[in-house]
Each structure stands twice: as structure tokens, then as C-alpha cells.
Amino acid sequence: MDQVNVLIIGGGVVGCAVAREFAAQCADVFLVESAPHLGAGASTRNSGVNHSGIYYPPGSLKATLCVRGNRLTQEFCAAHAVPYRACGKLVVASSEAEMPALESLCATGQTNGVPGLRLVDRARIRALEPNIEAVAALEVPSTGILNAEELLKAYARHATDRGASLLTRARVTAEEETIEARCVINCAGLFADEVAALAGNRRYRIYPVRGEYCEVVREKADLVRGLVYPVPHQAGVTLGVHLTKTTWGQLWVGPTADYIDDKNDYERNRRPVEEFARSARTMLPEITAADLRLGHTGIRAKLLPPGEHGTADFVITRDPDVPRMIQLVGIESPGLTAALAIAEYVASLAAGIL
Ligand SMILES: Cc1cc2nc3c(=O)[nH]c(=O)nc-3n(C[C@H](O)[C@H](O)[C@H](O)COP(=O)(O)OP(=O)(O)OC[C@H]3O[C@@H](n4cnc5c(N)ncnc54)[C@H](O)[C@@H]3O)c2cc1C
């Protein structure tokens, strides 16, 4: 039987950031990933946005870890040449009726400590994004866009440089080989509820929610310079179908949000491009369905059941019944942004175990 100090289950951006953090502190850090390569789950199937922290209830883990993670991620990308665009973002109101929601978003962001927020008029919107139609917007300077795949690779590289072992094609199951660990950290994303159940904890249930994207054809990709979001209408489920200019110059429309039954179902019953065109046109009138091609999809690990309103916070906790295990469940957005801050937080929880 192998014996290690720390066993991390799941090689997404969170698992790799956690491995990097622990490898700086102790020897014998192992990460196991079931897929043939790291980052096959949500970590490379997202919008690649370094979120600011405006959306989450003050005092929640999502708010505190997002605001700290935003700064840490920006610094990390600058220090390690991960492609990053500090473009800021606009959350746009398409009518006067959306102004109270925009103001409330601004107030929440300020309470959460998001720097530089301001409500701006049509003239400022036009100066930043000449093709966007809106009556007003919330300007969020600390939001940025990064290359999620490169970020994950950099976390993994740091972890191995510091001595951690990252194994792929290694699924944790109830039987087969045994590894004894002083501390086990569940970073299994969509499958974190099933991994927790393997250890006897059946409290959690993850509901998969698919997000689909369209890509805008090359000739129209420069209609947007950075990030443009609508005012969110399905609080807790999605931030709304938005426009994202990637670090490599593509323009994405998405993601949608649909509860699905199968955690592995990335492609069945894709939404038609016309729907994306309708959503995009409320902000960018020049877009038509002919300008869009179906793009990638990702699946969110939601704790909020279908039909329920509100937000579910990240669950990051020592397991009440298995004290040497730390559970990370419901790490949906802003998990990419928060990964470095999550890693610090997990290390603080593990201090009493190691
Ligand atoms: C459509 C979409 C858009 C998003 N946009 C953003 C955004 O713009 N900004 C942002 O901050 N966040 C965003 N997110 C959220 C972000 O992508 C996630 O929070 C983050 O990637 C979660 O990382 P993770 O490592 O927890 O999970 P994953 O990346 O899902 O990694 C979990 C890993 O565990 C492995 N695993 C599962 N079971 C086992 C097992 N039994 N044994 C071994 N390995 C196992 C899986 O194969 C997987 O690789 C978005 C998410 C989605 C779906």
C-alpha cells in the first residue's frame, strides 16, 4: 500500500492549484485524475473570465475567494506569461427597467470590495464598445480574460516543479488499489458528490447544468473588444449569455444554462444558433444567425436544484465524519478565478490535519 501526505482527487484547475499550494508546504503530494489529461472537465470548458466578485452575496466564500482570486490570478498570469487581457467588462442595461438591478449589482460589488466600479452612460459605452447598444452600464475594471488551458498547465507545472506527482488515467473508485493519505482533498468537480459518497458522505447532490457557446465568424469578431454582459435575470443559475473576446481573438456568445440528466452529456440536443443570435442582438444589433457557428460546451457543478432560486455557496469544508478529508463541492463559477484563493483556504483547513 502506498502512503502519502496529501492525496488530491481531480486534476482540474482547482486540484492543480491545490497541489501547487501543498507542494510548497510538504513532501509526498499526489494528485489523481481519471481522464487521460488534466483539465478535461469544466476547467477548459468555460468563458475564461477572471471575475471581479460583483455577483455574490457579501460574506460568502464565492465573494471573498473571487475577489482575492481575481488579484492573485492577475498577478500569477503576469508573472508566468499566461495570456491575459485586462480589458475590464461592461454589464449593460438594455432598458431603464433594468437600472435598479444594475445599481444593486454595483452596491453588492462595492460591499464585496471590488475596486473601481462605476455606472456609466451611453457615451462612455460607445467609447469603450462602439457597437454595443445599451442605455447604461456598470463598468467593472478588474475583470479580465485569460487562457484557461494555459493557466491550468502553469499551475500543474508549478506543482510538479515543487515535487508533487500528478497522475492521469487514475480514477478513484470504491475498490482496486489502496493509497493511504494523511489528508484527502476532494476536487472532483461535477463528480465531487460521488467521490464524497465513496467516503460515506451522502449529504451532497450535484445537478449538472450545461452551458453552450457559439463562435462569431472571423469577419465579425472585432465588433466587440472585451467583455459585455447583460443584467443577470436567472440569479444563481447563470450570469446571462454574454460576449467574450478571447485572448486569441475569437468572439464567443454564451453560455446558455440547461439542467441535464447526464453529467457526461456535452452535445445532445444542442440549442440552435438562432437562439444565440436573439440573445446577442439585445446588446450587439449587428449579429445575425448567419454570423454564428456552434462552439464548445461545459457543464456546471450546481448545488442549486432545478426550479429553486437564490445562490448556493461553494462548499469547502473538513468532512464532519471523515476528519482527514476536505470536501470541495459545488465549485461552479467563479471557480476558475478563485482557484488560487481556494487553494490557500484549503491549506488553512488542512493545517489541523497534517
Ligand atoms: C460553461 C461554464 C462557464 C464558466 N465560466 C467561468 C468563468 O468565466 N470564470 C470562472 O471563474 N469560472 C467559470 N466557470 C467555472 C469554472 O470553470 C469551474 O469552477 C472550475 O473549472 C472548477 O474546477 P474544478 O477543478 O473544481 O473542476 P473540473 O475542472 O471539473 O475538474 C474536476 C476533475 O476531477 C476529475 N474526476 C472526477 N471524478 C474523479 C475520480 N473519481 N477520480 C479521479 N478524478 C476524478 C474529472 O475528470 C475532472 O478533470 C465556468 C464553468 C462552466 C461550466
Tab-separated table of C-alpha atoms and ligand atoms in Angstrom:
chain	number	residue	atom	x	y	z
A	1	MET	CA	0.000	0.000	0.000
A	2	ASP	CA	1.328	3.480	-0.936
A	3	GLN	CA	1.468	6.118	1.765
A	4	VAL	CA	1.356	9.850	1.008
A	5	ASN	CA	0.841	13.064	2.920
A	6	VAL	CA	-1.767	14.621	0.665
A	7	LEU	CA	-3.976	12.953	-1.933
A	8	ILE	CA	-5.910	15.276	-4.237
A	9	ILE	CA	-8.741	13.757	-6.259
A	10	GLY	CA	-9.342	15.605	-9.537
A	11	GLY	CA	-6.950	17.349	-11.923
A	12	GLY	CA	-8.954	20.419	-12.885
A	13	VAL	CA	-7.833	23.961	-12.212
A	14	VAL	CA	-8.778	23.685	-8.535
A	15	GLY	CA	-6.987	20.357	-7.955
A	16	CYS	CA	-3.863	21.644	-9.733
A	17	ALA	CA	-3.876	24.915	-7.741
A	18	VAL	CA	-4.326	22.921	-4.523
A	19	ALA	CA	-1.449	20.573	-5.485
A	20	ARG	CA	0.757	23.613	-6.181
A	21	GLU	CA	-0.084	25.123	-2.795
A	22	PHE	CA	0.521	21.916	-0.795
A	23	ALA	CA	3.683	21.003	-2.694
A	24	ALA	CA	5.190	24.272	-1.412
A	25	GLN	CA	4.493	23.128	2.139
A	26	CYS	CA	5.146	19.389	2.330
A	27	ALA	CA	6.543	16.334	0.535
A	28	ASP	CA	4.525	13.432	-0.902
A	29	VAL	CA	1.688	15.331	-2.570
A	30	PHE	CA	-0.229	13.184	-5.074
A	31	LEU	CA	-2.970	14.206	-7.463
A	32	VAL	CA	-5.051	11.623	-9.333
A	33	GLU	CA	-7.104	12.464	-12.406
A	34	SER	CA	-9.380	9.951	-14.085
A	35	ALA	CA	-9.155	11.430	-17.605
A	36	PRO	CA	-6.175	10.867	-19.941
A	37	HIS	CA	-5.105	14.517	-19.437
A	38	LEU	CA	-5.510	17.271	-16.864
A	39	GLY	CA	-8.300	19.835	-17.220
A	40	ALA	CA	-10.720	17.764	-19.274
A	41	GLY	CA	-13.708	18.922	-17.161
A	42	ALA	CA	-15.138	22.410	-16.601
A	43	SER	CA	-11.672	23.926	-16.267
A	44	THR	CA	-11.118	24.158	-20.020
A	45	ARG	CA	-14.785	24.407	-20.983
A	46	ASN	CA	-15.661	27.857	-19.665
A	47	SER	CA	-15.580	31.558	-20.612
A	48	GLY	CA	-12.037	32.122	-19.341
A	49	VAL	CA	-13.115	35.191	-17.413
A	50	ASN	CA	-11.224	36.404	-14.348
A	51	HIS	CA	-14.329	37.555	-12.485
A	52	SER	CA	-14.356	40.585	-10.212
A	53	GLY	CA	-16.758	39.406	-7.470
A	54	ILE	CA	-19.783	41.664	-8.085
A	55	TYR	CA	-22.405	38.931	-8.187
A	56	TYR	CA	-22.048	37.007	-4.930
A	57	PRO	CA	-23.682	37.594	-1.545
A	58	PRO	CA	-21.379	39.585	0.755
A	59	GLY	CA	-19.557	37.372	3.224
A	60	SER	CA	-19.979	34.233	1.099
A	61	LEU	CA	-16.990	32.100	0.122
A	62	LYS	CA	-17.769	32.899	-3.507
A	63	ALA	CA	-17.444	36.642	-2.801
A	64	THR	CA	-14.293	36.545	-0.680
A	65	LEU	CA	-12.454	33.894	-2.708
A	66	CYS	CA	-13.404	35.539	-6.004
A	67	VAL	CA	-12.188	38.994	-5.009
A	68	ARG	CA	-8.901	37.616	-3.661
A	69	GLY	CA	-8.600	35.108	-6.517
A	70	ASN	CA	-9.072	37.858	-9.095
A	71	ARG	CA	-5.968	39.682	-7.838
A	72	LEU	CA	-3.894	36.523	-7.329
A	73	THR	CA	-4.760	35.254	-10.814
A	74	GLN	CA	-3.900	38.543	-12.443
A	75	GLU	CA	-0.533	38.605	-10.668
A	76	PHE	CA	0.117	34.942	-11.486
A	77	CYS	CA	-0.616	35.419	-15.181
A	78	ALA	CA	1.670	38.463	-15.347
A	79	ALA	CA	4.497	36.668	-13.525
A	80	HIS	CA	4.288	33.437	-15.543
A	81	ALA	CA	3.381	34.617	-19.042
A	82	VAL	CA	-0.147	33.181	-19.090
A	83	PRO	CA	-2.107	35.060	-21.791
A	84	TYR	CA	-4.275	37.663	-20.030
A	85	ARG	CA	-6.204	40.744	-21.185
A	86	ALA	CA	-7.018	43.327	-18.518
A	87	CYS	CA	-9.908	44.605	-20.618
A	88	GLY	CA	-12.494	45.181	-17.863
A	89	LYS	CA	-16.136	44.458	-18.526
A	90	LEU	CA	-19.450	46.170	-19.089
A	91	VAL	CA	-22.697	44.880	-17.605
A	92	VAL	CA	-25.243	46.603	-19.808
A	93	ALA	CA	-28.846	47.648	-19.163
A	94	SER	CA	-30.920	47.316	-22.313
A	95	SER	CA	-33.761	49.473	-20.883
A	96	GLU	CA	-34.499	51.837	-17.971
A	97	ALA	CA	-36.359	48.971	-16.300
A	98	GLU	CA	-33.020	47.216	-15.720
A	99	MET	CA	-31.440	50.171	-13.908
A	100	PRO	CA	-32.429	49.093	-10.350
A	101	ALA	CA	-30.802	45.670	-10.958
A	102	LEU	CA	-27.653	47.361	-12.290
A	103	GLU	CA	-27.492	49.677	-9.258
A	104	SER	CA	-27.964	46.774	-6.892
A	105	LEU	CA	-25.150	44.856	-8.632
A	106	CYS	CA	-22.915	47.900	-8.194
A	107	ALA	CA	-23.785	48.108	-4.472
A	108	THR	CA	-23.103	44.382	-3.934
A	109	GLY	CA	-19.775	44.687	-5.729
A	110	GLN	CA	-18.766	47.677	-3.603
A	111	THR	CA	-19.669	45.809	-0.415
A	112	ASN	CA	-17.557	42.884	-1.627
A	113	GLY	CA	-14.581	45.210	-2.102
A	114	VAL	CA	-14.486	45.163	-5.912
A	115	PRO	CA	-12.367	48.176	-6.941
A	116	GLY	CA	-13.227	50.936	-9.421
A	117	LEU	CA	-16.901	50.171	-10.099
A	118	ARG	CA	-18.958	52.898	-11.712
A	119	LEU	CA	-22.240	53.346	-13.530
A	120	VAL	CA	-21.631	54.838	-16.958
A	121	ASP	CA	-23.782	56.412	-19.678
A	122	ARG	CA	-24.252	55.688	-23.348
A	123	ALA	CA	-21.360	57.941	-24.377
A	124	ARG	CA	-18.869	56.015	-22.239
A	125	ILE	CA	-20.271	52.689	-23.508
A	126	ARG	CA	-19.794	53.856	-27.086
A	127	ALA	CA	-16.231	54.948	-26.331
A	128	LEU	CA	-15.380	51.511	-24.928
A	129	GLU	CA	-17.528	49.328	-27.177
A	130	PRO	CA	-18.680	51.303	-30.254
A	131	ASN	CA	-21.042	48.556	-31.484
A	132	ILE	CA	-22.897	47.900	-28.228
A	133	GLU	CA	-26.437	49.174	-27.769
A	134	ALA	CA	-27.442	49.960	-24.161
A	135	VAL	CA	-28.964	52.734	-22.048
A	136	ALA	CA	-26.360	52.469	-19.264
A	137	ALA	CA	-23.769	50.068	-17.933
A	138	LEU	CA	-21.787	49.056	-14.898
A	139	GLU	CA	-18.101	49.349	-15.743
A	140	VAL	CA	-16.002	46.735	-13.955
A	141	PRO	CA	-12.303	47.451	-14.488
A	142	SER	CA	-10.880	44.468	-12.558
A	143	THR	CA	-12.467	41.790	-14.765
A	144	GLY	CA	-10.149	40.215	-17.321
A	145	ILE	CA	-9.916	37.391	-19.847
A	146	LEU	CA	-7.340	34.631	-19.709
A	147	ASN	CA	-6.396	31.428	-21.446
A	148	ALA	CA	-7.799	28.795	-19.068
A	149	GLU	CA	-5.848	25.911	-20.571
A	150	GLU	CA	-2.525	27.748	-20.226
A	151	LEU	CA	-3.391	28.759	-16.657
A	152	LEU	CA	-4.135	25.161	-15.676
A	153	LYS	CA	-0.926	23.951	-17.313
A	154	ALA	CA	1.060	26.588	-15.390
A	155	TYR	CA	-0.469	25.503	-12.042
A	156	ALA	CA	0.312	21.864	-12.880
A	157	ARG	CA	3.873	22.712	-13.919
A	158	HIS	CA	4.495	24.593	-10.667
A	159	ALA	CA	3.079	21.697	-8.667
A	160	THR	CA	5.399	19.168	-10.329
A	161	ASP	CA	8.381	21.546	-10.113
A	162	ARG	CA	7.748	21.673	-6.375
A	163	GLY	CA	7.771	17.877	-6.173
A	164	ALA	CA	4.088	16.874	-6.466
A	165	SER	CA	3.124	13.805	-8.545
A	166	LEU	CA	0.222	14.315	-10.924
A	167	LEU	CA	-1.174	11.036	-12.300
A	168	THR	CA	-3.670	10.851	-15.148
A	169	ARG	CA	-5.843	7.851	-16.133
A	170	ALA	CA	-6.196	7.267	-12.372
A	171	ARG	CA	-9.819	7.143	-11.237
A	172	VAL	CA	-10.652	6.871	-7.556
A	173	THR	CA	-13.174	4.089	-7.066
A	174	ALA	CA	-14.505	2.075	-4.144
A	175	GLU	CA	-12.266	-0.890	-4.888
A	176	GLU	CA	-8.917	-1.678	-6.572
A	177	GLU	CA	-5.628	-0.215	-5.372
A	178	THR	CA	-5.331	1.476	-1.975
A	179	ILE	CA	-3.427	4.659	-1.176
A	180	GLU	CA	-3.160	5.733	2.448
A	181	ALA	CA	-3.095	9.501	2.922
A	182	ARG	CA	-2.888	11.777	5.942
A	183	CYS	CA	-5.142	14.232	4.151
A	184	VAL	CA	-7.502	13.622	1.199
A	185	ILE	CA	-8.884	16.546	-0.792
A	186	ASN	CA	-11.903	16.053	-2.998
A	187	CYS	CA	-11.583	18.323	-6.061
A	188	ALA	CA	-13.633	16.107	-8.384
A	189	GLY	CA	-15.803	18.883	-9.843
A	190	LEU	CA	-19.035	17.503	-11.304
A	191	PHE	CA	-18.357	14.191	-9.575
A	192	ALA	CA	-17.472	15.587	-6.127
A	193	ASP	CA	-20.777	14.315	-4.697
A	194	GLU	CA	-19.975	10.778	-5.907
A	195	VAL	CA	-16.416	10.932	-4.543
A	196	ALA	CA	-17.763	12.186	-1.175
A	197	ALA	CA	-20.224	9.270	-1.197
A	198	LEU	CA	-17.319	6.817	-1.704
A	199	ALA	CA	-16.084	8.024	1.686
A	200	GLY	CA	-19.550	7.547	3.186
A	201	ASN	CA	-20.754	11.167	2.950
A	202	ARG	CA	-24.068	11.216	1.081
A	203	ARG	CA	-25.090	14.778	2.002
A	204	TYR	CA	-24.321	16.339	-1.367
A	205	ARG	CA	-26.010	16.236	-4.730
A	206	ILE	CA	-24.638	17.931	-7.801
A	207	TYR	CA	-27.024	18.917	-10.574
A	208	PRO	CA	-25.295	19.188	-13.958
A	209	VAL	CA	-26.182	22.375	-15.857
A	210	ARG	CA	-24.907	22.597	-19.399
A	211	GLY	CA	-23.630	25.840	-20.886
A	212	GLU	CA	-23.333	26.095	-24.661
A	213	TYR	CA	-21.404	28.610	-26.742
A	214	CYS	CA	-21.420	29.897	-30.282
A	215	GLU	CA	-18.420	31.371	-32.070
A	216	VAL	CA	-18.821	34.504	-34.159
A	217	VAL	CA	-17.349	34.294	-37.657
A	218	ARG	CA	-13.918	35.870	-38.081
A	219	GLU	CA	-15.205	38.863	-40.131
A	220	LYS	CA	-17.452	39.987	-37.263
A	221	ALA	CA	-15.247	39.039	-34.301
A	222	ASP	CA	-13.937	42.583	-33.915
A	223	LEU	CA	-17.382	44.026	-33.274
A	224	VAL	CA	-16.570	43.550	-29.569
A	225	ARG	CA	-13.290	44.492	-27.877
A	226	GLY	CA	-13.607	42.892	-24.445
A	227	LEU	CA	-16.429	41.568	-22.288
A	228	VAL	CA	-20.081	42.568	-22.464
A	229	TYR	CA	-22.664	41.013	-20.124
A	230	PRO	CA	-26.401	41.535	-19.774
A	231	VAL	CA	-28.016	42.231	-16.398
A	232	PRO	CA	-28.442	38.731	-14.907
A	233	HIS	CA	-32.044	37.517	-14.848
A	234	GLN	CA	-31.637	33.972	-13.532
A	235	ALA	CA	-29.732	34.863	-10.356
A	236	GLY	CA	-27.835	31.857	-9.052
A	237	VAL	CA	-28.123	29.849	-12.263
A	238	THR	CA	-26.318	31.971	-14.845
A	239	LEU	CA	-24.834	35.418	-15.373
A	240	GLY	CA	-26.623	35.522	-18.733
A	241	VAL	CA	-25.482	34.876	-22.291
A	242	HIS	CA	-22.567	37.267	-22.762
A	243	LEU	CA	-19.991	38.323	-25.334
A	244	THR	CA	-16.374	37.342	-24.713
A	245	LYS	CA	-13.383	38.225	-26.850
A	246	THR	CA	-10.837	35.502	-26.135
A	247	THR	CA	-7.116	36.152	-25.668
A	248	TRP	CA	-6.605	34.675	-29.160
A	249	GLY	CA	-9.140	36.953	-30.871
A	250	GLN	CA	-12.261	34.801	-31.190
A	251	LEU	CA	-15.627	36.222	-30.149
A	252	TRP	CA	-17.898	33.879	-28.158
A	253	VAL	CA	-21.602	34.170	-27.423
A	254	GLY	CA	-22.784	32.160	-24.415
A	255	PRO	CA	-23.090	30.236	-22.241
A	256	THR	CA	-26.710	29.117	-22.022
A	257	ALA	CA	-27.932	27.261	-18.913
A	258	ASP	CA	-29.899	23.998	-19.024
A	259	TYR	CA	-30.263	21.397	-16.309
A	260	ILE	CA	-29.460	17.986	-17.832
A	261	ASP	CA	-29.700	14.424	-16.552
A	262	ASP	CA	-26.345	13.043	-17.602
A	263	LYS	CA	-23.067	14.513	-16.314
A	264	ASN	CA	-21.288	13.325	-19.467
A	265	ASP	CA	-23.754	14.731	-21.984
A	266	TYR	CA	-21.907	17.593	-23.674
A	267	GLU	CA	-23.541	17.531	-27.101
A	268	ARG	CA	-27.051	16.007	-27.265
A	269	ASN	CA	-29.901	18.404	-28.229
A	270	ARG	CA	-27.727	21.460	-28.837
A	271	ARG	CA	-29.589	24.770	-28.983
A	272	PRO	CA	-29.867	26.318	-32.465
A	273	VAL	CA	-27.701	29.313	-33.445
A	274	GLU	CA	-30.856	31.459	-33.858
A	275	GLU	CA	-31.317	31.469	-30.072
A	276	PHE	CA	-27.784	32.767	-29.525
A	277	ALA	CA	-28.350	35.419	-32.173
A	278	ARG	CA	-31.525	36.592	-30.385
A	279	SER	CA	-29.706	36.921	-27.038
A	280	ALA	CA	-26.658	38.597	-28.573
A	281	ARG	CA	-28.717	41.078	-30.621
A	282	THR	CA	-30.160	42.757	-27.497
A	283	MET	CA	-26.589	44.055	-26.938
A	284	LEU	CA	-24.992	43.774	-30.379
A	285	PRO	CA	-27.630	44.549	-33.055
A	286	GLU	CA	-25.325	43.719	-35.971
A	287	ILE	CA	-25.188	39.988	-35.195
A	288	THR	CA	-27.368	37.584	-37.172
A	289	ALA	CA	-27.692	33.797	-37.031
A	290	ALA	CA	-25.598	33.587	-40.226
A	291	ASP	CA	-22.646	35.016	-38.264
A	292	LEU	CA	-22.662	32.192	-35.708
A	293	ARG	CA	-21.287	28.631	-35.526
A	294	LEU	CA	-21.890	26.200	-32.680
A	295	GLY	CA	-18.920	26.243	-30.311
A	296	HIS	CA	-17.796	24.360	-27.203
A	297	THR	CA	-19.928	23.376	-24.210
A	298	GLY	CA	-19.227	22.991	-20.500
A	299	ILE	CA	-21.152	21.542	-17.579
A	300	ARG	CA	-21.585	23.442	-14.316
A	301	ALA	CA	-21.456	21.586	-10.990
A	302	LYS	CA	-24.560	23.117	-9.352
A	303	LEU	CA	-25.791	22.564	-5.823
A	304	LEU	CA	-28.980	24.535	-6.517
A	305	PRO	CA	-31.766	22.130	-7.598
A	306	PRO	CA	-33.789	22.945	-10.741
A	307	GLY	CA	-36.600	25.419	-10.107
A	308	GLU	CA	-35.043	26.860	-6.943
A	309	HIS	CA	-33.998	30.495	-6.696
A	310	GLY	CA	-31.068	32.037	-4.881
A	311	THR	CA	-27.381	31.218	-4.849
A	312	ALA	CA	-25.647	28.199	-3.364
A	313	ASP	CA	-22.227	28.985	-1.943
A	314	PHE	CA	-19.090	26.921	-2.552
A	315	VAL	CA	-18.871	24.096	-0.004
A	316	ILE	CA	-15.268	23.836	1.207
A	317	THR	CA	-15.112	22.032	4.491
A	318	ARG	CA	-13.491	19.317	6.562
A	319	ASP	CA	-15.777	16.311	6.379
A	320	PRO	CA	-17.685	16.005	9.667
A	321	ASP	CA	-17.454	12.181	9.584
A	322	VAL	CA	-14.101	11.659	7.867
A	323	PRO	CA	-11.947	14.309	9.563
A	324	ARG	CA	-8.912	13.696	7.325
A	325	MET	CA	-10.910	14.540	4.228
A	326	ILE	CA	-11.650	18.017	2.862
A	327	GLN	CA	-14.664	18.288	0.575
A	328	LEU	CA	-14.926	20.854	-2.206
A	329	VAL	CA	-18.422	20.670	-3.650
A	330	GLY	CA	-20.382	22.984	-5.943
A	331	ILE	CA	-17.259	24.672	-7.330
A	332	GLU	CA	-19.024	26.300	-10.234
A	333	SER	CA	-18.264	29.836	-11.448
A	334	PRO	CA	-16.174	31.686	-10.249
A	335	GLY	CA	-14.026	28.599	-9.596
A	336	LEU	CA	-11.505	29.371	-12.340
A	337	THR	CA	-10.960	32.858	-10.911
A	338	ALA	CA	-10.912	31.693	-7.314
A	339	ALA	CA	-8.655	28.617	-7.710
A	340	LEU	CA	-5.541	30.153	-6.099
A	341	ALA	CA	-7.581	31.624	-3.240
A	342	ILE	CA	-9.422	28.302	-2.812
A	343	ALA	CA	-6.029	26.574	-2.580
A	344	GLU	CA	-4.911	28.920	0.218
A	345	TYR	CA	-8.201	28.365	2.039
A	346	VAL	CA	-7.931	24.566	1.741
A	347	ALA	CA	-4.369	24.720	3.081
A	348	SER	CA	-5.617	26.638	6.117
A	349	LEU	CA	-8.282	23.948	6.741
A	350	ALA	CA	-5.656	21.208	6.394
A	351	ALA	CA	-3.308	22.803	8.921
A	352	GLY	CA	-5.087	20.907	11.681
A	353	ILE	CA	-4.772	17.572	9.839
A	354	LEU	CA	-1.174	17.451	8.596
B	1	LIG	C1	-19.954	26.960	-19.081
B	1	LIG	C2	-19.067	27.386	-17.944
B	1	LIG	C3	-18.527	28.668	-17.922
B	1	LIG	C4	-17.716	29.073	-16.856
B	1	LIG	N1	-17.109	30.291	-16.915
B	1	LIG	C5	-16.264	30.657	-15.910
B	1	LIG	C6	-15.558	31.876	-15.982
B	1	LIG	O1	-15.596	32.579	-16.977
B	1	LIG	N2	-14.798	32.234	-14.914
B	1	LIG	C7	-14.696	31.468	-13.797
B	1	LIG	O2	-14.033	31.873	-12.839
B	1	LIG	N3	-15.313	30.263	-13.727
B	1	LIG	C8	-16.078	29.837	-14.765
B	1	LIG	N4	-16.677	28.622	-14.729
B	1	LIG	C9	-16.449	27.765	-13.576
B	1	LIG	C10	-15.113	27.066	-13.642
B	1	LIG	O3	-14.861	26.537	-14.933
B	1	LIG	C11	-15.101	25.945	-12.589
B	1	LIG	O4	-15.471	26.488	-11.338
B	1	LIG	C12	-13.745	25.303	-12.434
B	1	LIG	O5	-13.225	24.891	-13.677
B	1	LIG	C13	-13.865	24.110	-11.500
B	1	LIG	O6	-12.648	23.456	-11.485
B	1	LIG	P1	-12.530	22.044	-10.774
B	1	LIG	O7	-11.094	21.711	-10.788
B	1	LIG	O8	-13.240	22.101	-9.453
B	1	LIG	O9	-13.425	21.062	-11.651
B	1	LIG	P2	-13.105	20.224	-13.061
B	1	LIG	O10	-12.381	21.112	-13.988
B	1	LIG	O11	-14.401	19.694	-13.453
B	1	LIG	O12	-12.123	19.123	-12.550
B	1	LIG	C14	-12.518	18.021	-11.807
B	1	LIG	C15	-11.697	16.845	-12.274
B	1	LIG	O13	-11.945	15.723	-11.427
B	1	LIG	C16	-11.836	14.557	-12.223
B	1	LIG	N5	-12.502	13.454	-11.520
B	1	LIG	C17	-13.830	13.300	-11.293
B	1	LIG	N6	-14.068	12.158	-10.623
B	1	LIG	C18	-12.859	11.579	-10.394
B	1	LIG	C19	-12.449	10.363	-9.746
B	1	LIG	N7	-13.334	9.537	-9.191
B	1	LIG	N8	-11.119	10.059	-9.711
B	1	LIG	C20	-10.208	10.902	-10.278
B	1	LIG	N9	-10.543	12.054	-10.916
B	1	LIG	C21	-11.859	12.387	-10.964
B	1	LIG	C22	-12.511	14.962	-13.526
B	1	LIG	O14	-12.121	14.146	-14.598
B	1	LIG	C23	-12.078	16.414	-13.692
B	1	LIG	O15	-10.936	16.550	-14.526
B	1	LIG	C24	-17.470	28.185	-15.793
B	1	LIG	C25	-17.987	26.876	-15.835
B	1	LIG	C26	-18.754	26.479	-16.904
B	1	LIG	C27	-19.249	25.066	-16.972
